[in-house]
Coordinates of N, CA, C and O in Angstrom, one line a residue:
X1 N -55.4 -24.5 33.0 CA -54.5 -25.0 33.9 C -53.6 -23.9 34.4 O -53.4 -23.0 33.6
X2 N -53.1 -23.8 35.2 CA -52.3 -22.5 36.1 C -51.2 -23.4 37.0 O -51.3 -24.4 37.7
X3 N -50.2 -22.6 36.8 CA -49.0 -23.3 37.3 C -48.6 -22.2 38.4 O -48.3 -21.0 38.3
X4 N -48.5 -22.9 39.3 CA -48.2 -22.3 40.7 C -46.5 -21.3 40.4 O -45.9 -21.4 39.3
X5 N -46.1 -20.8 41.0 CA -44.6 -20.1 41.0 C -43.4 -20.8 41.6 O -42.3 -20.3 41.7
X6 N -43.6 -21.9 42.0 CA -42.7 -22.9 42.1 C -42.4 -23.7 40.8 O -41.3 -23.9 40.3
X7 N -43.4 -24.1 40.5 CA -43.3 -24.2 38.9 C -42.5 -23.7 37.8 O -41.7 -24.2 37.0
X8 N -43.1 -22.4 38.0 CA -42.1 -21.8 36.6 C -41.4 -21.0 37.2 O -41.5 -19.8 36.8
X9 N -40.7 -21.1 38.2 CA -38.8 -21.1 38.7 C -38.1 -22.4 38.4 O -36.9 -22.4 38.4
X10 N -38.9 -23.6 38.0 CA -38.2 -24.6 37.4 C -38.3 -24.9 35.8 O -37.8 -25.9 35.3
X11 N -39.0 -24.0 35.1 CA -38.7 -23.6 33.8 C -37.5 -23.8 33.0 O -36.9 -22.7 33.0
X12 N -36.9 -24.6 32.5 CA -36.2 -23.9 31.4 C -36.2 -23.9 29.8 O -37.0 -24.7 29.3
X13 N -35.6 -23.3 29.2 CA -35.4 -22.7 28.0 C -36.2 -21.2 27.5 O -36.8 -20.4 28.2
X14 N -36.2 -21.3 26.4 CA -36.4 -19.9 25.9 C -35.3 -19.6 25.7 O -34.4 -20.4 25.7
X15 N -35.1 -18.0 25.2 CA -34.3 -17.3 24.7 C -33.3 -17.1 25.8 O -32.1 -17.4 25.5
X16 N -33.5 -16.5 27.0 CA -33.0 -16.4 28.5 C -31.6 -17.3 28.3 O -30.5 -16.7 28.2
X17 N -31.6 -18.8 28.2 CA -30.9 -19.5 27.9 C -29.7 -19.3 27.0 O -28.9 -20.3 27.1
X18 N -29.5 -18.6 26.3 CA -29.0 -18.8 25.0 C -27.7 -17.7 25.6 O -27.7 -16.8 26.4
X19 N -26.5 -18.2 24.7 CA -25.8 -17.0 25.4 C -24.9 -16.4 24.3 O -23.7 -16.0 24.4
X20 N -25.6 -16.5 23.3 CA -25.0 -15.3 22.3 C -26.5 -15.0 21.6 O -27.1 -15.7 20.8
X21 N -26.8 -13.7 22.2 CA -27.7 -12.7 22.2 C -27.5 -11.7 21.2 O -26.4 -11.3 20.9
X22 N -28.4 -11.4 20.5 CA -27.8 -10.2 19.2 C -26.9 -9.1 19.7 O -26.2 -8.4 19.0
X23 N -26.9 -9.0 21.1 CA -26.1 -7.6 21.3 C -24.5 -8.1 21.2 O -23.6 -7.3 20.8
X24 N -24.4 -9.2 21.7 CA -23.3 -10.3 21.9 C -22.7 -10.5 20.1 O -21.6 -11.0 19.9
X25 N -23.4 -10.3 19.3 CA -23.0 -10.6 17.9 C -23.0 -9.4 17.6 O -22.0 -9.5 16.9
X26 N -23.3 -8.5 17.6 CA -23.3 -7.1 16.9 C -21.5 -6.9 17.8 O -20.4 -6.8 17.3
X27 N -21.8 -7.0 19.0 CA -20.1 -6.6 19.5 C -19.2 -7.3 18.7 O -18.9 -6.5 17.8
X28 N -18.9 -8.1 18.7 CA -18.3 -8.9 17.8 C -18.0 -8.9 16.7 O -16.9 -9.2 16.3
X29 N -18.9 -8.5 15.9 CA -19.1 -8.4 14.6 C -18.3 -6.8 14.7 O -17.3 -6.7 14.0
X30 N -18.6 -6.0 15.2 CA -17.8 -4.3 15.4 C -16.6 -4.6 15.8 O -15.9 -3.7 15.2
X31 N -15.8 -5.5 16.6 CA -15.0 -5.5 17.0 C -13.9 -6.2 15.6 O -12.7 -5.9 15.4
X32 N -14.5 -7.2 14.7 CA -14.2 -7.7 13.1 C -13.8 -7.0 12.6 O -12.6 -7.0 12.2
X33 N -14.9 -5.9 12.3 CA -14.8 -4.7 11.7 C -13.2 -4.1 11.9 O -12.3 -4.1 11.1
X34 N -13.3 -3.6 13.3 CA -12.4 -2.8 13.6 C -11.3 -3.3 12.8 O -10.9 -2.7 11.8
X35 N -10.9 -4.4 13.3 CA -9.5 -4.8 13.4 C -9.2 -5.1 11.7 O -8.1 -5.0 11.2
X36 N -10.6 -5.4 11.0 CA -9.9 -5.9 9.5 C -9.8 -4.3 9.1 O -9.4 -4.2 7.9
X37 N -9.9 -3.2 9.6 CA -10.3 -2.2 8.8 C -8.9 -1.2 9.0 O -8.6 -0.2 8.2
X38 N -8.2 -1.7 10.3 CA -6.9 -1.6 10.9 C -5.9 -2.3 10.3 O -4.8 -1.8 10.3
X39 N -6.1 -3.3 9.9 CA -5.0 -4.3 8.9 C -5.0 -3.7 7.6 O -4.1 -3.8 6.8
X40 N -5.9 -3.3 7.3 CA -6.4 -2.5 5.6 C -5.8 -1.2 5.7 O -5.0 -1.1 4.8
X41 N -5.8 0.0 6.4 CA -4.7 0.9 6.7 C -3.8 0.6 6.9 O -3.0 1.2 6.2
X42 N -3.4 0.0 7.4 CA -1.5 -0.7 7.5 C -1.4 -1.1 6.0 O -0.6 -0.7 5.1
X43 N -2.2 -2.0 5.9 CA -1.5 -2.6 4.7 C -1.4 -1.7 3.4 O -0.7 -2.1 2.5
X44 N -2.1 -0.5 3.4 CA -2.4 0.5 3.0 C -0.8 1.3 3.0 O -0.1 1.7 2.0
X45 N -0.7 1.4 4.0 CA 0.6 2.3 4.4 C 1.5 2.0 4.1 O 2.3 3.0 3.9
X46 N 2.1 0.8 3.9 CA 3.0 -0.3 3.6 C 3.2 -0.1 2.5 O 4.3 0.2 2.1
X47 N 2.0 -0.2 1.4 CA 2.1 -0.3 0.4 C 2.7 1.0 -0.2 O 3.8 1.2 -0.7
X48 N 1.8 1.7 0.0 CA 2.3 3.7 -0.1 C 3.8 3.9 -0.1 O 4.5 4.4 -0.9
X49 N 4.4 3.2 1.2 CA 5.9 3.7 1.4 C 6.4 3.2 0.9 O 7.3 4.0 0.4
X50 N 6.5 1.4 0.3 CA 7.3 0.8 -0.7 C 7.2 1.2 -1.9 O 8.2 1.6 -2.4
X51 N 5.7 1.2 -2.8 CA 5.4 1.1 -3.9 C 6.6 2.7 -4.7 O 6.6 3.9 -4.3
X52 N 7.2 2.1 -5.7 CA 8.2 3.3 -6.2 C 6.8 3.9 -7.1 O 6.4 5.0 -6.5
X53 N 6.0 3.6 -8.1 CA 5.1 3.9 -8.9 C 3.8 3.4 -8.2 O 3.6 2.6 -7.2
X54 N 3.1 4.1 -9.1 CA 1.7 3.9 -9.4 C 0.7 4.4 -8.2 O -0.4 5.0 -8.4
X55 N 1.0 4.1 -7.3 CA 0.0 5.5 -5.8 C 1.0 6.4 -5.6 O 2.2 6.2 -5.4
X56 N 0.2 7.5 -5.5 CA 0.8 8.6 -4.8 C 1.9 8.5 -3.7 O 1.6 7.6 -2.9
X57 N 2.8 8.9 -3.4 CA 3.6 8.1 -2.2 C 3.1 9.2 -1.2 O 2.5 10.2 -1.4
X58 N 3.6 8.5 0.2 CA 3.7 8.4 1.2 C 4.8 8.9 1.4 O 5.8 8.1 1.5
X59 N 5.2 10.5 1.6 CA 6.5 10.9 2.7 C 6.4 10.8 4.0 O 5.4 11.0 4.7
X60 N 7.8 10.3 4.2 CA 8.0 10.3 5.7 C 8.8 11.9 5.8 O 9.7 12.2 5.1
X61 N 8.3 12.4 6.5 CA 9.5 13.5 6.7 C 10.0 14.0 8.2 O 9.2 14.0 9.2
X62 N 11.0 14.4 8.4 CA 11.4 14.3 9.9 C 10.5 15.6 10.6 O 10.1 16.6 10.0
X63 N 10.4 15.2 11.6 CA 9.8 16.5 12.6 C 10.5 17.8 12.7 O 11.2 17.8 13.8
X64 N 10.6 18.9 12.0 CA 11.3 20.1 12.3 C 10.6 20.9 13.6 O 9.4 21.3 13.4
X65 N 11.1 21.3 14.8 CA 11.3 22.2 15.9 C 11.4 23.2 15.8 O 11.7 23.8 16.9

């Protein structure tokens, strides 16, 4: 059987359809990353400057000119 090209322009589904595509989840998923990995340095740094003991501290020291 052979389907004319009027036909399958009235096709649908498949993958075509779908609108979260692995490239669509990999972004996403990178973009997670980022941001939890950015909250983890902060909270990182936070910790460093308060903590009196136990990590290494964190000097702030002023900018000399």
């Amino acid at each position: 059987m052979k389907i004319g090209e009027n036909s399958l322009d009235q096709i649908i589904g498949g993958a075509s359809n779908t609108s979260l595509t692995g490239a669509v989840i990999t972004a996403l998923t990178n973009i997670i990353k980022v941001i939890f990995d950015a909250g983890n340095s902060v909270g990182t740094s936070i910790r460093r400057l308060t903590d009196e003991e136990g990590i290494c501290p964190l000097e702030i020291t002023p900018k000399t000119e």
